[in-house]
């Protein structure tokens, strides 16, 4: 009976040794697998970090675009409101002009008297306006006298005379009252 127990113990011991060997081999295999997984994980970490950085940048860019869209929408709304205000002002001005034209048509032409100014030009920087009366037929002498009185160069005479003739020819009604720049008149109407 001892022998049978001894054999059973030896068999159990052999079985245990074999189980320990298999467990040790399995541990080595699992350690190698774990090392492989660790190496793969270490290899993937930079790529994962790069993807996270790209994701964060994309989220930031989306937020920036959303903010830009909001600013653009506010600007659009402000421009629409401004355009509407401009349209209303333009309509009012147009109505006012039409009413003024209608009032002028209804009033009819006014008779000029001999004392009325036919054409009056107020030049920038010159206190005395250039005035043409109905009896003034010699534009050269009127302009020459005005240049002397206004203390301006006589070289301007020909261009100012041409400007007065232009005003007379293009006038739809008299009296004509305009403001102008002497320099611009000289540049446009000089020979």
mmCIF file of C-alpha atoms in Angstrom:
data_model
loop_
_atom_site.group_PDB
_atom_site.id
_atom_site.type_symbol
_atom_site.label_atom_id
_atom_site.label_comp_id
_atom_site.label_asym_id
_atom_site.label_seq_id
_atom_site.Cartn_x
_atom_site.Cartn_y
_atom_site.Cartn_z
ATOM 1 C CA UNK A 1 0.000 0.000 0.000
ATOM 2 C CA UNK A 2 2.849 2.344 0.601
ATOM 3 C CA UNK A 3 4.202 1.556 -2.722
ATOM 4 C CA UNK A 4 0.959 2.317 -4.374
ATOM 5 C CA UNK A 5 0.864 5.628 -2.549
ATOM 6 C CA UNK A 6 4.393 6.342 -3.450
ATOM 7 C CA UNK A 7 3.700 5.626 -7.095
ATOM 8 C CA UNK A 8 0.601 7.777 -6.957
ATOM 9 C CA UNK A 9 2.658 10.591 -5.374
ATOM 10 C CA UNK A 10 5.391 10.208 -7.969
ATOM 11 C CA UNK A 11 2.799 10.198 -10.721
ATOM 12 C CA UNK A 12 1.185 13.272 -9.186
ATOM 13 C CA UNK A 13 4.605 14.886 -8.807
ATOM 14 C CA UNK A 14 5.455 14.121 -12.437
ATOM 15 C CA UNK A 15 2.099 15.486 -13.499
ATOM 16 C CA UNK A 16 2.668 18.623 -11.375
ATOM 17 C CA UNK A 17 6.172 19.091 -12.817
ATOM 18 C CA UNK A 18 4.772 18.714 -16.313
ATOM 19 C CA UNK A 19 1.997 21.241 -15.497
ATOM 20 C CA UNK A 20 4.610 23.646 -14.082
ATOM 21 C CA UNK A 21 6.719 23.297 -17.245
ATOM 22 C CA UNK A 22 3.687 23.948 -19.438
ATOM 23 C CA UNK A 23 2.711 26.897 -17.269
ATOM 24 C CA UNK A 24 6.280 28.264 -17.482
ATOM 25 C CA UNK A 25 6.247 27.850 -21.264
ATOM 26 C CA UNK A 26 2.830 29.535 -21.439
ATOM 27 C CA UNK A 27 4.170 32.360 -19.229
ATOM 28 C CA UNK A 28 7.133 32.828 -21.583
ATOM 29 C CA UNK A 29 4.783 32.876 -24.591
ATOM 30 C CA UNK A 30 2.425 35.343 -22.859
ATOM 31 C CA UNK A 31 5.385 37.526 -21.834
ATOM 32 C CA UNK A 32 6.560 37.597 -25.449
ATOM 33 C CA UNK A 33 3.025 38.493 -26.589
ATOM 34 C CA UNK A 34 2.832 41.198 -23.943
ATOM 35 C CA UNK A 35 6.199 42.580 -25.075
ATOM 36 C CA UNK A 36 4.989 42.551 -28.698
ATOM 37 C CA UNK A 37 1.795 44.408 -27.680
ATOM 38 C CA UNK A 38 3.880 46.927 -25.689
ATOM 39 C CA UNK A 39 6.143 47.485 -28.722
ATOM 40 C CA UNK A 40 3.086 47.905 -31.011
ATOM 41 C CA UNK A 41 1.504 50.286 -28.508
ATOM 42 C CA UNK A 42 4.711 52.317 -28.310
ATOM 43 C CA UNK A 43 4.847 52.397 -32.124
ATOM 44 C CA UNK A 44 1.196 53.551 -32.355
ATOM 45 C CA UNK A 45 1.430 56.253 -29.639
ATOM 46 C CA UNK A 46 3.082 58.917 -31.891
ATOM 47 C CA UNK A 47 0.512 58.282 -34.627
ATOM 48 C CA UNK A 48 -2.273 58.475 -32.050
ATOM 49 C CA UNK A 49 -0.837 61.742 -30.705
ATOM 50 C CA UNK A 50 -0.549 63.125 -34.236
ATOM 51 C CA UNK A 51 -4.184 62.195 -34.904
ATOM 52 C CA UNK A 52 -5.207 63.859 -31.629
ATOM 53 C CA UNK A 53 -3.291 67.017 -32.620
ATOM 54 C CA UNK A 54 -4.980 67.032 -36.050
ATOM 55 C CA UNK A 55 -8.351 66.543 -34.416
ATOM 56 C CA UNK A 56 -7.708 69.421 -31.981
ATOM 57 C CA UNK A 57 -6.566 71.656 -34.867
ATOM 58 C CA UNK A 58 -9.662 70.741 -36.901
ATOM 59 C CA UNK A 59 -11.933 71.549 -33.953
ATOM 60 C CA UNK A 60 -10.162 74.895 -33.472
ATOM 61 C CA UNK A 61 -10.460 75.660 -37.198
ATOM 62 C CA UNK A 62 -14.158 74.778 -37.170
ATOM 63 C CA UNK A 63 -14.692 77.110 -34.221
ATOM 64 C CA UNK A 64 -12.777 79.868 -36.012
ATOM 65 C CA UNK A 65 -14.878 79.348 -39.146
ATOM 66 C CA UNK A 66 -18.048 79.448 -37.049
ATOM 67 C CA UNK A 67 -16.890 82.725 -35.482
ATOM 68 C CA UNK A 68 -16.054 84.116 -38.953
ATOM 69 C CA UNK A 69 -19.490 83.038 -40.174
ATOM 70 C CA UNK A 70 -21.133 84.830 -37.252
ATOM 71 C CA UNK A 71 -19.142 88.012 -37.959
ATOM 72 C CA UNK A 72 -19.998 87.775 -41.666
ATOM 73 C CA UNK A 73 -23.685 87.337 -40.816
ATOM 74 C CA UNK A 74 -23.593 90.413 -38.562
ATOM 75 C CA UNK A 75 -21.818 92.417 -41.277
ATOM 76 C CA UNK A 76 -24.340 91.216 -43.872
ATOM 77 C CA UNK A 77 -27.246 92.245 -41.651
ATOM 78 C CA UNK A 78 -25.680 95.657 -41.005
ATOM 79 C CA UNK A 79 -25.094 96.168 -44.744
ATOM 80 C CA UNK A 80 -28.674 95.155 -45.516
ATOM 81 C CA UNK A 81 -29.949 97.644 -42.958
ATOM 82 C CA UNK A 82 -27.655 100.335 -44.370
ATOM 83 C CA UNK A 83 -28.792 99.586 -47.920
ATOM 84 C CA UNK A 84 -32.410 99.763 -46.823
ATOM 85 C CA UNK A 85 -31.757 103.142 -45.179
ATOM 86 C CA UNK A 86 -30.015 104.351 -48.351
ATOM 87 C CA UNK A 87 -32.908 103.096 -50.481
ATOM 88 C CA UNK A 88 -35.433 104.923 -48.296
ATOM 89 C CA UNK A 89 -33.352 108.125 -48.435
ATOM 90 C CA UNK A 90 -33.004 107.809 -52.224
ATOM 91 C CA UNK A 91 -36.755 107.319 -52.596
ATOM 92 C CA UNK A 92 -37.421 110.368 -50.415
ATOM 93 C CA UNK A 93 -34.937 112.433 -52.432
ATOM 94 C CA UNK A 94 -36.488 111.238 -55.688
ATOM 95 C CA UNK A 95 -39.994 112.103 -54.467
ATOM 96 C CA UNK A 96 -38.784 115.477 -53.249
ATOM 97 C CA UNK A 97 -37.132 116.195 -56.595
ATOM 98 C CA UNK A 98 -40.253 115.127 -58.483
ATOM 99 C CA UNK A 99 -42.393 117.342 -56.265
ATOM 100 C CA UNK A 100 -40.015 120.269 -56.827
ATOM 101 C CA UNK A 101 -40.050 119.716 -60.601
ATOM 102 C CA UNK A 102 -43.840 119.491 -60.552
ATOM 103 C CA UNK A 103 -44.032 122.693 -58.497
ATOM 104 C CA UNK A 104 -41.715 124.431 -60.983
ATOM 105 C CA UNK A 105 -43.820 123.219 -63.919
ATOM 106 C CA UNK A 106 -47.024 124.369 -62.240
ATOM 107 C CA UNK A 107 -45.493 127.724 -61.338
ATOM 108 C CA UNK A 108 -44.476 128.279 -64.947
ATOM 109 C CA UNK A 109 -41.570 130.366 -66.163
ATOM 110 C CA UNK A 110 -40.749 133.518 -64.284
ATOM 111 C CA UNK A 111 -40.073 136.722 -66.087
ATOM 112 C CA UNK A 112 -36.588 138.109 -65.724
ATOM 113 C CA UNK A 113 -36.275 141.793 -65.146
ATOM 114 C CA UNK A 114 -33.392 143.878 -66.376
ATOM 115 C CA UNK A 115 -31.925 143.942 -62.852
ATOM 116 C CA UNK A 116 -31.852 140.133 -62.482
ATOM 117 C CA UNK A 117 -28.607 138.207 -62.710
ATOM 118 C CA UNK A 118 -28.663 135.833 -65.699
ATOM 119 C CA UNK A 119 -25.702 133.643 -64.660
ATOM 120 C CA UNK A 120 -23.926 133.688 -61.291
ATOM 121 C CA UNK A 121 -20.824 131.587 -60.638
ATOM 122 C CA UNK A 122 -19.296 131.413 -57.169
ATOM 123 C CA UNK A 123 -15.736 130.111 -57.494
ATOM 124 C CA UNK A 124 -14.051 128.357 -54.563
ATOM 125 C CA UNK A 125 -11.767 130.709 -52.665
ATOM 126 C CA UNK A 126 -13.091 133.835 -54.408
ATOM 127 C CA UNK A 127 -15.411 136.064 -52.371
ATOM 128 C CA UNK A 128 -16.960 137.923 -55.302
ATOM 129 C CA UNK A 129 -19.163 135.862 -57.666
ATOM 130 C CA UNK A 130 -18.869 136.251 -61.420
ATOM 131 C CA UNK A 131 -22.248 137.624 -62.509
ATOM 132 C CA UNK A 132 -23.585 137.977 -66.018
ATOM 133 C CA UNK A 133 -26.531 140.348 -66.464
ATOM 134 C CA UNK A 134 -29.069 140.114 -69.305
ATOM 135 C CA UNK A 135 -27.524 143.122 -71.130
ATOM 136 C CA UNK A 136 -23.964 141.705 -70.904
ATOM 137 C CA UNK A 137 -23.198 140.551 -74.432
ATOM 138 C CA UNK A 138 -19.421 140.885 -74.358
ATOM 139 C CA UNK A 139 -18.313 137.973 -72.173
ATOM 140 C CA UNK A 140 -14.630 138.866 -72.646
ATOM 141 C CA UNK A 141 -14.995 142.281 -71.008
ATOM 142 C CA UNK A 142 -17.192 140.946 -68.161
ATOM 143 C CA UNK A 143 -14.669 138.197 -67.373
ATOM 144 C CA UNK A 144 -11.667 140.569 -67.704
ATOM 145 C CA UNK A 145 -13.259 143.053 -65.265
ATOM 146 C CA UNK A 146 -14.139 140.241 -62.810
ATOM 147 C CA UNK A 147 -10.566 138.831 -62.930
ATOM 148 C CA UNK A 148 -9.181 142.280 -62.070
ATOM 149 C CA UNK A 149 -11.735 142.789 -59.263
ATOM 150 C CA UNK A 150 -11.111 139.262 -57.886
ATOM 151 C CA UNK A 151 -7.346 139.719 -58.250
ATOM 152 C CA UNK A 152 -6.902 136.647 -60.427
ATOM 153 C CA UNK A 153 -4.602 136.085 -63.406
ATOM 154 C CA UNK A 154 -5.769 137.330 -66.793
ATOM 155 C CA UNK A 155 -4.494 134.041 -68.286
ATOM 156 C CA UNK A 156 -7.720 132.462 -66.962
ATOM 157 C CA UNK A 157 -9.891 134.700 -69.164
ATOM 158 C CA UNK A 158 -10.321 132.427 -72.197
ATOM 159 C CA UNK A 159 -11.218 129.329 -70.172
ATOM 160 C CA UNK A 160 -13.688 131.268 -67.963
ATOM 161 C CA UNK A 161 -15.324 132.823 -71.065
ATOM 162 C CA UNK A 162 -15.724 129.354 -72.604
ATOM 163 C CA UNK A 163 -17.202 128.140 -69.301
ATOM 164 C CA UNK A 164 -19.762 130.980 -69.256
ATOM 165 C CA UNK A 165 -20.758 130.235 -72.861
ATOM 166 C CA UNK A 166 -21.090 126.573 -71.936
ATOM 167 C CA UNK A 167 -23.377 127.475 -69.011
ATOM 168 C CA UNK A 168 -25.479 129.719 -71.247
ATOM 169 C CA UNK A 169 -25.808 127.067 -73.969
ATOM 170 C CA UNK A 170 -26.638 124.180 -71.624
ATOM 171 C CA UNK A 171 -28.982 126.050 -69.250
ATOM 172 C CA UNK A 172 -32.560 124.785 -69.182
ATOM 173 C CA UNK A 173 -33.811 127.805 -67.266
ATOM 174 C CA UNK A 174 -32.504 131.140 -66.060
ATOM 175 C CA UNK A 175 -31.189 132.391 -63.719
ATOM 176 C CA UNK A 176 -28.298 129.932 -63.436
ATOM 177 C CA UNK A 177 -26.493 129.782 -60.087
ATOM 178 C CA UNK A 178 -23.531 127.440 -59.758
ATOM 179 C CA UNK A 179 -20.463 126.886 -57.610
ATOM 180 C CA UNK A 180 -17.234 125.767 -59.256
ATOM 181 C CA UNK A 181 -13.515 125.437 -58.845
ATOM 182 C CA UNK A 182 -11.543 127.970 -60.859
ATOM 183 C CA UNK A 183 -8.719 125.444 -61.313
ATOM 184 C CA UNK A 184 -11.076 122.741 -62.622
ATOM 185 C CA UNK A 185 -12.787 125.197 -64.972
ATOM 186 C CA UNK A 186 -9.392 126.293 -66.300
ATOM 187 C CA UNK A 187 -8.278 122.693 -66.802
ATOM 188 C CA UNK A 188 -11.485 121.641 -68.538
ATOM 189 C CA UNK A 189 -12.077 124.679 -70.727
ATOM 190 C CA UNK A 190 -8.562 125.818 -71.582
ATOM 191 C CA UNK A 191 -7.383 125.450 -75.184
#
